[in-house]
mmCIF file of C-alpha atoms in Angstrom:
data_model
loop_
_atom_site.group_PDB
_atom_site.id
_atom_site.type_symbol
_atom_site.label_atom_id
_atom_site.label_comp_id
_atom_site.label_asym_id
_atom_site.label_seq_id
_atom_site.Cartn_x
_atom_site.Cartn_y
_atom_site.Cartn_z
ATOM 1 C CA UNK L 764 0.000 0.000 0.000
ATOM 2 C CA UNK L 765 3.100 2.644 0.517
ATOM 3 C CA UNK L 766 4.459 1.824 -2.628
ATOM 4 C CA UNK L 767 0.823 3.496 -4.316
ATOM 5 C CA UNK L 768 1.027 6.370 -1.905
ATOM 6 C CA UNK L 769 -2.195 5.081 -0.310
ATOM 7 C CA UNK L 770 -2.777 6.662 3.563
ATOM 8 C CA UNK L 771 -5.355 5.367 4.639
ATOM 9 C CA UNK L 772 -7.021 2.134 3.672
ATOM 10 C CA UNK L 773 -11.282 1.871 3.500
ATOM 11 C CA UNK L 774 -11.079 -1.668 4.755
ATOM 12 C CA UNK L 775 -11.708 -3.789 7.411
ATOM 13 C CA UNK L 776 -15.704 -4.090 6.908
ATOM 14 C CA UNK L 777 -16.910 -5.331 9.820
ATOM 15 C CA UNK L 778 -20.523 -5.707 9.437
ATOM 16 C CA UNK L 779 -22.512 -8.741 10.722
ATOM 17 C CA UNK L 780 -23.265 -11.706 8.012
ATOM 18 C CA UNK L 781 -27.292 -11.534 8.492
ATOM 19 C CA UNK L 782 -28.203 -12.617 5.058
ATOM 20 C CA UNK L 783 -25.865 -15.265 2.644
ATOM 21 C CA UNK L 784 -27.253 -12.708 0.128
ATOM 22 C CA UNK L 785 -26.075 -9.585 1.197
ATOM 23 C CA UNK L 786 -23.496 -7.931 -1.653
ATOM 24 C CA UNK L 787 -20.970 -7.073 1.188
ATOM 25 C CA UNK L 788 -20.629 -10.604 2.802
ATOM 26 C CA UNK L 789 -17.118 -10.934 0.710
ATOM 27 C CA UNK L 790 -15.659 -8.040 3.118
ATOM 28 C CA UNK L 791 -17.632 -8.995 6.125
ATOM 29 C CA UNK L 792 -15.812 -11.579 8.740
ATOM 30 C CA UNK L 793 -18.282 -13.324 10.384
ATOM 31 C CA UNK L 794 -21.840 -13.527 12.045
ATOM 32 C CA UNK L 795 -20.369 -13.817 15.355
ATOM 33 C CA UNK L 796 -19.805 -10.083 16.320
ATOM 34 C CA UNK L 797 -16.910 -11.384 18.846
ATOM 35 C CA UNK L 798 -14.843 -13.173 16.363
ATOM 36 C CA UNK L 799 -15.159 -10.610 13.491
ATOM 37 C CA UNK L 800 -13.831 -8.023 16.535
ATOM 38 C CA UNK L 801 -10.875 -9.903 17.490
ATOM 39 C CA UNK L 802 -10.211 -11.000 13.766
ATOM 40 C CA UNK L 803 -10.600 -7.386 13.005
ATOM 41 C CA UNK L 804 -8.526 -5.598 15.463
ATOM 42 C CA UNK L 805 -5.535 -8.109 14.770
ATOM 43 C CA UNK L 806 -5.609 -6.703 11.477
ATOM 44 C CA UNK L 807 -5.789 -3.111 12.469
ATOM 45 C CA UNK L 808 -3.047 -3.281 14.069
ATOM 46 C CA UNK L 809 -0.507 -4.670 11.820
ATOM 47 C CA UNK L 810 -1.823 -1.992 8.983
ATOM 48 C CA UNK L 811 -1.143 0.373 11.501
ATOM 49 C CA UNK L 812 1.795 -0.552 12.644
ATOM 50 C CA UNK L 813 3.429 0.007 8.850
ATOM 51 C CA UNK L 814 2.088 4.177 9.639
ATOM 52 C CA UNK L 815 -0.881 2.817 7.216
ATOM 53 C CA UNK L 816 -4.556 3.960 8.819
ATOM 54 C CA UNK L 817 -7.376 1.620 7.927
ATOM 55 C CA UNK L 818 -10.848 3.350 7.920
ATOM 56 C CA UNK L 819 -12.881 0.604 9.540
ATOM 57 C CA UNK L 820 -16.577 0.415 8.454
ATOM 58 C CA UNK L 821 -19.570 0.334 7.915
ATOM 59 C CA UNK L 822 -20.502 2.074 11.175
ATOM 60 C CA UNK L 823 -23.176 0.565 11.716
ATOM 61 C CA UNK L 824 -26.003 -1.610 10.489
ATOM 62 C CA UNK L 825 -25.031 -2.309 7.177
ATOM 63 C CA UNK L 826 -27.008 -5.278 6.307
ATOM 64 C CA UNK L 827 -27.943 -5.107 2.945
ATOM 65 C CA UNK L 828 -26.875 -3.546 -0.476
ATOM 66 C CA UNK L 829 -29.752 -2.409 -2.538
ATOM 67 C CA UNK L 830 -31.229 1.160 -1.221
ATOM 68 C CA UNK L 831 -28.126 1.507 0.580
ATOM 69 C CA UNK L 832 -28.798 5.531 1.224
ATOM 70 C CA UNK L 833 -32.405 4.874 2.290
ATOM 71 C CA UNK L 834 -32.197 1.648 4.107
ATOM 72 C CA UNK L 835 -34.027 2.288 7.880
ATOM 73 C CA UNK L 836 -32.256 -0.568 10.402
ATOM 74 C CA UNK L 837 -34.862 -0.823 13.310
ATOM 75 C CA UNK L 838 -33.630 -2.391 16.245
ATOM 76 C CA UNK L 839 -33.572 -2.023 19.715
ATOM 77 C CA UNK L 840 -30.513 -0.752 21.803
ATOM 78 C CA UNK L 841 -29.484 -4.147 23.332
ATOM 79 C CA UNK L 842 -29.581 -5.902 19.559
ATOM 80 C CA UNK L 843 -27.612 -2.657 18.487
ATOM 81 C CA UNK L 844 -25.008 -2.897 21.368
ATOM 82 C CA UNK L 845 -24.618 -6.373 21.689
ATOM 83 C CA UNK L 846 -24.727 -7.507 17.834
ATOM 84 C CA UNK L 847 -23.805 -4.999 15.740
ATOM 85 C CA UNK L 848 -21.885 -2.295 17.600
ATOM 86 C CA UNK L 849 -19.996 -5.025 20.180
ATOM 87 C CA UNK L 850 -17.282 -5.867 16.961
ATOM 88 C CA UNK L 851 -16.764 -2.412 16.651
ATOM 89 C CA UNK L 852 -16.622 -1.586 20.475
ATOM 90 C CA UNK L 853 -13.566 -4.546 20.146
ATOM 91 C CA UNK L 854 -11.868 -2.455 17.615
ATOM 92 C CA UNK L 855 -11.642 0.493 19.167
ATOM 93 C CA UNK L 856 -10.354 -0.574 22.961
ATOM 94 C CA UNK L 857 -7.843 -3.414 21.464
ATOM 95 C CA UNK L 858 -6.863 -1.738 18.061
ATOM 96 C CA UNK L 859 -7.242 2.000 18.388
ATOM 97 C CA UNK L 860 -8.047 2.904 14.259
ATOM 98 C CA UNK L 861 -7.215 5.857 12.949
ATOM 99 C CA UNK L 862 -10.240 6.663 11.003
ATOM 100 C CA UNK L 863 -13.908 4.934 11.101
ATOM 101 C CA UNK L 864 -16.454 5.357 8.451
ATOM 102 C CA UNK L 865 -19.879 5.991 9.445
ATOM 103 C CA UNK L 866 -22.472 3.830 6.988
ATOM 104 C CA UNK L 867 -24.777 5.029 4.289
ATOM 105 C CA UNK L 868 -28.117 3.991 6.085
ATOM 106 C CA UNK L 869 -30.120 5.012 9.075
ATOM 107 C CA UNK L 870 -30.861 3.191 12.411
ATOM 108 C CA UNK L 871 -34.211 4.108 13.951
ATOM 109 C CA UNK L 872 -34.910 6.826 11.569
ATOM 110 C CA UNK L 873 -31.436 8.767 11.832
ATOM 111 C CA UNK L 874 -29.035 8.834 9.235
ATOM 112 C CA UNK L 875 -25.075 7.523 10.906
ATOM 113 C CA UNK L 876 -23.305 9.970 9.740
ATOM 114 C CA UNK L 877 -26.007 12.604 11.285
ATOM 115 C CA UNK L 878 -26.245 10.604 14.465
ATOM 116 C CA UNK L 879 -24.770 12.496 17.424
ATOM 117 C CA UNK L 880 -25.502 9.471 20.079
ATOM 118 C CA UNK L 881 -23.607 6.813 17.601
ATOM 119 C CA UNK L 882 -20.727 9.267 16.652
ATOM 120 C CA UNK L 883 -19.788 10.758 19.862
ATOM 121 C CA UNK L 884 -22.261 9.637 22.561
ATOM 122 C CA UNK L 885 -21.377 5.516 22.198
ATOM 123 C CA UNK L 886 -18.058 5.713 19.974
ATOM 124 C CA UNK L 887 -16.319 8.611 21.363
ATOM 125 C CA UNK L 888 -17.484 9.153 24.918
ATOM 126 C CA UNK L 889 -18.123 5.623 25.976
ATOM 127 C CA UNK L 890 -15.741 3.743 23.878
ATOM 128 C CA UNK L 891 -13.159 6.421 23.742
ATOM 129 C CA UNK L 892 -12.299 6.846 19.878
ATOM 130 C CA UNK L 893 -9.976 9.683 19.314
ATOM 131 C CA UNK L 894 -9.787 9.257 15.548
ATOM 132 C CA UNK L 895 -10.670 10.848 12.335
ATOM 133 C CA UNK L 896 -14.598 9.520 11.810
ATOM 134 C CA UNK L 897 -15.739 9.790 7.857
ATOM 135 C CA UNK L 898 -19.314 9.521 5.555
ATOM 136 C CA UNK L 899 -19.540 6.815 3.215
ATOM 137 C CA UNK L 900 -18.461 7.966 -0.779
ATOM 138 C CA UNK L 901 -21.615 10.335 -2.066
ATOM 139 C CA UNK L 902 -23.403 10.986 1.195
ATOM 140 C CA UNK L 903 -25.419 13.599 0.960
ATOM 141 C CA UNK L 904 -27.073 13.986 4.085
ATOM 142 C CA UNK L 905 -26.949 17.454 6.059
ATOM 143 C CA UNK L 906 -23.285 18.725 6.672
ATOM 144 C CA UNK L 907 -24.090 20.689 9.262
ATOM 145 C CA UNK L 908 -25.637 17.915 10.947
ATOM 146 C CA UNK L 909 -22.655 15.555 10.386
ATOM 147 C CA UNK L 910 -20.333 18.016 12.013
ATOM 148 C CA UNK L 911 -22.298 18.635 15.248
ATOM 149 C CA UNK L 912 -22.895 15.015 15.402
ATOM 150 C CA UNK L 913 -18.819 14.317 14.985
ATOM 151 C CA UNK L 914 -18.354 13.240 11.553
ATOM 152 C CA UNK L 915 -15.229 15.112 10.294
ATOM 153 C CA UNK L 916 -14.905 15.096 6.549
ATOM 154 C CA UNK L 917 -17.256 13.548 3.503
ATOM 155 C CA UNK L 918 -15.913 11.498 1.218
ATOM 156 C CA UNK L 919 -15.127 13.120 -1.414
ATOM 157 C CA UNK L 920 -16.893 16.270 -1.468
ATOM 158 C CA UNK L 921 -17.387 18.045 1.706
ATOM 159 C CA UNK L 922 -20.117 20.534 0.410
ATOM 160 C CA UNK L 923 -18.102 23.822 1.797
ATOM 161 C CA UNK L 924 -21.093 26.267 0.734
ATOM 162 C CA UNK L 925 -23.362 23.893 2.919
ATOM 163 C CA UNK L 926 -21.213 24.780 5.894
ATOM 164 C CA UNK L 927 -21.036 28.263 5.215
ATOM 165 C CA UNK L 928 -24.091 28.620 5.366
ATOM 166 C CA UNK L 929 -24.439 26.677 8.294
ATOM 167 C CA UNK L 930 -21.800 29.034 9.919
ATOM 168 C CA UNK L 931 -23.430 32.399 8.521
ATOM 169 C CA UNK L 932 -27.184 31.547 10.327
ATOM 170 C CA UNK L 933 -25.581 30.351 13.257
ATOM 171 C CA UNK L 934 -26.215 26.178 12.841
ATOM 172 C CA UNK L 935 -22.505 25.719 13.591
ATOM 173 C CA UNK L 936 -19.851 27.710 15.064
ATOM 174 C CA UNK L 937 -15.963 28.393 14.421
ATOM 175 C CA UNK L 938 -15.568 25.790 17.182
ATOM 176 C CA UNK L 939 -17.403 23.170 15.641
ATOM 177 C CA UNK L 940 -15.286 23.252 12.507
ATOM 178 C CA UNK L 941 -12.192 23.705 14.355
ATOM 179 C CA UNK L 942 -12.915 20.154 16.301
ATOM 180 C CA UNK L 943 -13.174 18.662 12.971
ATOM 181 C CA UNK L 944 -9.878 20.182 11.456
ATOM 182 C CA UNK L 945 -7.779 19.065 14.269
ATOM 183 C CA UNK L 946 -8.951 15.484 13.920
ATOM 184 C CA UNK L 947 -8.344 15.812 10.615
ATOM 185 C CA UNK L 948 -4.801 17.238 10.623
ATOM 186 C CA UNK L 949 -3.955 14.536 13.905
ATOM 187 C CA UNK L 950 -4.816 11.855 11.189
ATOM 188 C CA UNK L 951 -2.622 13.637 8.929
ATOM 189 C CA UNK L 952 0.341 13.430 11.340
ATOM 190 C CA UNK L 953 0.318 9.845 12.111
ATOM 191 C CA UNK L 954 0.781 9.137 8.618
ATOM 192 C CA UNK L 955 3.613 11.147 8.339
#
């Protein structure tokens, strides 16, 4: 991966097998949330340990590919926490990645990468994730939302005049941005 100049690598997937149909399976691990986890964060860290980030995603509920954008996972919290969050929750505490990529769907109604209890209530605050968190490629959900909820950059177009305006009415502040940035630019360091 050096030898391209690649930084940081989209990859490990580590959504839950639910369906032998689902177009993702191929990058999934497992159905057993524990064992993708601990197959997962062995791999994180020997990427990372070559000054390589891996983006680890789908965060979370990715369980199908058709209507990806549009696709409303209903659960409750203990199915969310103990199935599809808990490999993720293993990544973070044993592997520490670098970046995380928030998923195109929505759980309960709320887009991811808008989703201010997944992004910094559960991954930040309880888990203690001090990395770069991205939107899938072609999100276009609210920017202003993404950066109050703690989603730092879109992949690949961050929709500046969105966020302008978000700053001119007042949505979002200088300090909001600013908390993105210096994730950002921290991410930017490691690799150097």
């Amino acid at each position: 991966i050096r030898e391209n100049n690649i930084g940081i690598w989209l990859a490990p997937a580590l959504n839950i097998h639910r369906n032998p149909l689902c177009g993702r399976n191929f990058e999934y691990f497992s159905e057993d949330p524990l064992l993708a986890g601990k197959m997962a964060a062995a791999e994180i860290r020997g990427i990372q340990s070559q000054k390589i980030a891996v983006s680890l995603k789908h965060f979370a509920c990715n369980n199908k590919e058709p209507n990806r954008f549009a696709c409303d996972s209903r659960l409750s919290e203990r199915a969310l926490r103990e199935i599809y969050l808990k490999g993720f929750e293993i990544c973070v505490k044993e592997a520490d990645p670098w970046c995380i990529m928030s998923s195109y769907n929505l759980i309960n109604g709320q887009h991811t990468s808008e989703s201010y209890e997944l992004l910094t209530g559960i991954l930040r605050n309880e888990w203690g994730f001090k990395g770069m968190v991205v939107t899938d490629w072609g999100v276009k959900n609210d920017p202003v939302k993404e950066v109050k909820a703690g989603n730092d950059m879109k992949m690949h177009c961050g929709y500046p005049d969105d966020l302008q305006k978000g700053l001119d009415d007042g949505r979002i502040t200088r300090a909001d941005l600013e908390i993105c940035v210096k994730r950002i630019l921290e991410m930017f360091i490691k690799l150097a």
